[in-house]
Coordinates of C-alpha atoms in Angstrom, one line a residue:
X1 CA -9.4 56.6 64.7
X2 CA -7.6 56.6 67.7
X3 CA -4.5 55.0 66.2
X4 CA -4.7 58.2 63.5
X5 CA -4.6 60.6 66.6
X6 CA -2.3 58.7 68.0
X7 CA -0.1 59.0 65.2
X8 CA -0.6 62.5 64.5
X9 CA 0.0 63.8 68.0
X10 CA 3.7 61.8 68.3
X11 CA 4.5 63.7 64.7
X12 CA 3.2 66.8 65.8
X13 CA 5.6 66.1 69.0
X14 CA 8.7 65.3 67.4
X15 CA 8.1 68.5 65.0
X16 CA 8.1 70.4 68.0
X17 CA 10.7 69.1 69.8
X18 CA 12.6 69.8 66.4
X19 CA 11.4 73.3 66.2
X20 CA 12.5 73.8 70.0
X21 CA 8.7 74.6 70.8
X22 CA 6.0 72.7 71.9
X23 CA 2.5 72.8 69.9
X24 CA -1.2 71.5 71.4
X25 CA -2.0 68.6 69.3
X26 CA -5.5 68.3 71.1
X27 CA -6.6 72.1 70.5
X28 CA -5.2 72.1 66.8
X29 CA -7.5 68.4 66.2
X30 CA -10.0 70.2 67.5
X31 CA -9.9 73.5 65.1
X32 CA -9.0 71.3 62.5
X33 CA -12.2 69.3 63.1
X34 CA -13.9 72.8 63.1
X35 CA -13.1 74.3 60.3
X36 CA -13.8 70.8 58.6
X37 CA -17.2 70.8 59.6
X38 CA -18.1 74.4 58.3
X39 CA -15.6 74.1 54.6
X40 CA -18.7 71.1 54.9
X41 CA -21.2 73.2 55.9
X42 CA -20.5 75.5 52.8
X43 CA -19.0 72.9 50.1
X44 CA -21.9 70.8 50.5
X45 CA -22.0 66.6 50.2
X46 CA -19.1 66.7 47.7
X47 CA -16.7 68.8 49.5
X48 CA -17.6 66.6 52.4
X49 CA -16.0 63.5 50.2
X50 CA -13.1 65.5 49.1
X51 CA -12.1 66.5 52.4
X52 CA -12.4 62.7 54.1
X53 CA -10.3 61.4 51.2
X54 CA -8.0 64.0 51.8
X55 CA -7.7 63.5 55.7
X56 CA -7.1 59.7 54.6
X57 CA -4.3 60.4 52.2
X58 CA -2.8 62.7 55.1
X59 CA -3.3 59.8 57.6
X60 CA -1.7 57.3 55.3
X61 CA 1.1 59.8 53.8
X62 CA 1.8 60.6 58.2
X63 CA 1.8 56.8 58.5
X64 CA 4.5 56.3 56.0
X65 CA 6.3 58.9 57.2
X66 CA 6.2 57.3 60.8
X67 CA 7.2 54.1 59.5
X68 CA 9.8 55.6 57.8
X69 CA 11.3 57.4 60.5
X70 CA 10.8 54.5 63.0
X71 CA 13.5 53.0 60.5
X72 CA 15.8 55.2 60.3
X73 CA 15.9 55.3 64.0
X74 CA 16.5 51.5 64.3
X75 CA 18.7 51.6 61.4
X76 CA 20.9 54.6 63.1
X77 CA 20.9 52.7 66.8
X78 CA 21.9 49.4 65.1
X79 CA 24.8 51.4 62.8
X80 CA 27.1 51.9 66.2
X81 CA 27.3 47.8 66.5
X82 CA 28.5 47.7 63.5
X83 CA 31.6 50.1 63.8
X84 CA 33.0 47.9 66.6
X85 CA 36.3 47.5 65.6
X86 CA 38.0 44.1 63.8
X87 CA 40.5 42.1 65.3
X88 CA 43.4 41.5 62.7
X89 CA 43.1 37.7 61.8
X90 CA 46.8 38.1 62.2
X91 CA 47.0 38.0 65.7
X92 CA 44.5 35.7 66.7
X93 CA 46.0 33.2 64.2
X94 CA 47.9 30.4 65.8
X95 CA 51.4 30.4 65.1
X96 CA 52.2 27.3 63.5
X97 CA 56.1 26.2 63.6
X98 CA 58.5 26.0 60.8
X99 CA 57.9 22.5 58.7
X100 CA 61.3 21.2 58.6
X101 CA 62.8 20.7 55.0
X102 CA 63.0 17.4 54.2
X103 CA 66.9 15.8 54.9
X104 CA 68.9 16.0 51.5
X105 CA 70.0 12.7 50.0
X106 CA 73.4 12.3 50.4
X107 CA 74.2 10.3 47.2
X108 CA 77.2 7.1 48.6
X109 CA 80.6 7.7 47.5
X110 CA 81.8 5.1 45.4
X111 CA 83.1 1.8 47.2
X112 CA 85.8 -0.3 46.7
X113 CA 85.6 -3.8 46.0
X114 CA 88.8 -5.0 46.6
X115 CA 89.4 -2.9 49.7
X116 CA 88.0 -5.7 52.0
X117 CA 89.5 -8.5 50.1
X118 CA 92.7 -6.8 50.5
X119 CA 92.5 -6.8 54.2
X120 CA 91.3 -9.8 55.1
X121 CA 94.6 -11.2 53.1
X122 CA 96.7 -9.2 55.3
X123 CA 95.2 -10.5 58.7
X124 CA 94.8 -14.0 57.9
X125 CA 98.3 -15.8 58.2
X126 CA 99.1 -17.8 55.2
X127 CA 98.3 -21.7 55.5
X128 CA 101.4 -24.1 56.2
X129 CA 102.3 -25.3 52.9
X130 CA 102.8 -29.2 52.8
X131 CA 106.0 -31.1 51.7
X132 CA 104.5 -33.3 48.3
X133 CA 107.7 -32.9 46.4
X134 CA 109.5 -35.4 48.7
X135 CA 106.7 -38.1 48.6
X136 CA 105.3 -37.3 45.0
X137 CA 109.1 -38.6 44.1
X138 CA 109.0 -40.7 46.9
X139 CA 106.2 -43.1 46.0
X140 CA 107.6 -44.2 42.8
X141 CA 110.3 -45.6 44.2
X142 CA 108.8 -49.0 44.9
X143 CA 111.9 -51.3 44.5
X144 CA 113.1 -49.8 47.9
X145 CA 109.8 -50.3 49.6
X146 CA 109.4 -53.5 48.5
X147 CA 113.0 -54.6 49.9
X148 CA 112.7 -53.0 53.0
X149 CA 109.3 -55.1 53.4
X150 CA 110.8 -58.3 52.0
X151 CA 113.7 -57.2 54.8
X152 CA 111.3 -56.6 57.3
X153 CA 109.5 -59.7 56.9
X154 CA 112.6 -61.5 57.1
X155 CA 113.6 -63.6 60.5
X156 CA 116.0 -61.1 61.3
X157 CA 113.9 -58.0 61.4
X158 CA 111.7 -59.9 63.8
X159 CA 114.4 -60.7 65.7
X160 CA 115.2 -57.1 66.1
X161 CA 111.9 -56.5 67.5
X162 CA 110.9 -54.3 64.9
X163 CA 112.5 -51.5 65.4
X164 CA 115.4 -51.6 62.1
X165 CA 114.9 -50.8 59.0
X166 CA 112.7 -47.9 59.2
X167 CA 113.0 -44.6 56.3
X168 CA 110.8 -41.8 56.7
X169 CA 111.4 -40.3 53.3
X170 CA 108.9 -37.6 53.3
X171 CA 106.5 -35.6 55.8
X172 CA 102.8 -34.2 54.6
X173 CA 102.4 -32.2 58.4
X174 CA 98.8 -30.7 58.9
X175 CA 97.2 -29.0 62.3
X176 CA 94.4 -31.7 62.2
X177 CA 95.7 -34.8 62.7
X178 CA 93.7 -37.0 60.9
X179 CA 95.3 -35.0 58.0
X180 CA 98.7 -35.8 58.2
X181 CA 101.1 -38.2 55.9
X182 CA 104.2 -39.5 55.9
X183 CA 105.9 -41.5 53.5
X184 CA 107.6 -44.5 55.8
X185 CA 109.7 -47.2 53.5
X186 CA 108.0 -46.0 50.3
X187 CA 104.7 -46.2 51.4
X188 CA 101.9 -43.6 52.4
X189 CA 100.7 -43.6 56.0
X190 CA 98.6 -41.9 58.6
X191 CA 99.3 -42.1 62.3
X192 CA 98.1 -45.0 64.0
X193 CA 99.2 -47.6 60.8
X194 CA 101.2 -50.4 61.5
X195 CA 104.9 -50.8 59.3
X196 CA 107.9 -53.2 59.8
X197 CA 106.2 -54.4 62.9
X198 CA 106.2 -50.6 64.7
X199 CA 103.0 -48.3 64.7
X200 CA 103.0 -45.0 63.9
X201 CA 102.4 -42.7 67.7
X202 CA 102.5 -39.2 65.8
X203 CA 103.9 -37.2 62.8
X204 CA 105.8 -34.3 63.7
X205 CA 107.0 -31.9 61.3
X206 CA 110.5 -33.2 60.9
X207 CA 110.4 -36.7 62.1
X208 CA 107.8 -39.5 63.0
X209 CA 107.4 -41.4 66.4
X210 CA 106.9 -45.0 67.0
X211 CA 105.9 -47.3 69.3
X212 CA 107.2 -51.0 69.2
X213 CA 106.9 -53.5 71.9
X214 CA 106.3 -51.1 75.0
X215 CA 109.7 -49.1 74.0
X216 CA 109.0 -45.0 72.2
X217 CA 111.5 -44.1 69.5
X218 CA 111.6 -41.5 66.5
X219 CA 112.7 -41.6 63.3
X220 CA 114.1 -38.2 61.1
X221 CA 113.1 -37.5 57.2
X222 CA 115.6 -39.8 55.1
X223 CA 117.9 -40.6 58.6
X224 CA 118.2 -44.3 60.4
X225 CA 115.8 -44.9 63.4
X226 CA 116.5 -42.8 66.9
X227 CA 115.9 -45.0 70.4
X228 CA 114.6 -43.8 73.2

């Protein structure tokens, strides 16, 4: 019962302080409860019922109202929070930087193939071309050889220590040694052979050098034999 009183006297406040006046809650509880008693008085048992189920409805319908009102009140206070202003996402978004654009493809212009060909010809100098004519034609000629051997064989070649009857017909001249030919007295040789008792020292490219008995002399293509 207290709790009703209670309830009534903060609604009977706020009405007043509404109204701009203030109103005795006690005093009007108290004529209230008055003129209860003598409406019971006269109305008898049953008014009695009617008037408690009335004063129940009134305490539940202020109740509500209370309830009510407590809500808007918390619903009003709680409306301000939501008004607080938005920051834009757009300035507390991180700038991100520029993705670069992938490099374009630059298609590869169309190469030459005999462009490097072309210049290694021109650097490299051209190889020393070799005499074959003069001992291709030289070779078949084997009744000369074979007279100059029969000549050198003979007692008076090797009286002349050697060093007569020597023809260098034709020249094969190479960088490498080992590589170079010379056609001596119809034959084919390479430096360090041994013909008409001299041995071959070197092949130059226009003549051949001998060595015969501790004495150096060279011979010229197709001339007699030089002393030195």
């Amino acid at each position: 019962m207290s709790f009703i009183l209670d309830a009534l006297k903060k609604l009977e406040q706020e009405k007043a302080a509404r109204r701009g006046g203030t109103v005795d809650i006690s005093a009007e509880i108290v004529r209230g409860n008055h003129r209860v008693s003598r409406t019971a008085r006269r109305t008898g048992p049953m008014n009695a019922t009617t008037v408690g189920v009335g004063i129940a409805l009134l305490i539940v319908v202020v109740a509500v109202a209370f309830v009510w009102r407590h809500r808007g009140v918390v619903r009003e206070t709680e409306s301000p929070a939501v008004e607080v202003p938005i920051v834009p996402r757009d300035t507390v978004a991180v700038e991100r930087p520029p993705v670069p654009s992938p490099p374009r493809r630059e298609e590869p212009m169309p190469v030459r193939a005999a462009a490097p060909p072309a210049a290694r010809t021109e650097t490299l100098p051209p190889p020393p071309q070799p005499r074959p004519a003069r001992s291709e034609t030289a070779e078949p000629a084997s009744p000369p050889a074979v007279g100059a051997e029969r000549v050198e064989d003979s007692p008076q070649g090797g009286a002349s220590g050697g060093s007569g009857g020597l023809t260098v017909s034709g020249i094969a001249w190479q960088e490498q040694r080992s590589l170079r030919r010379a056609v001596i007295n119809g034959l084919l040789l390479s430096e360090g052979k041994t013909v008409g008792g001299a041995r071959i020292v070197e092949i130059m490219p226009n003549s051949v050098r001998f060595s015969s008995n501790g004495r150096t002399f060279e011979v010229s293509i197709s001339s007699a034999q030089v002393g030195k």
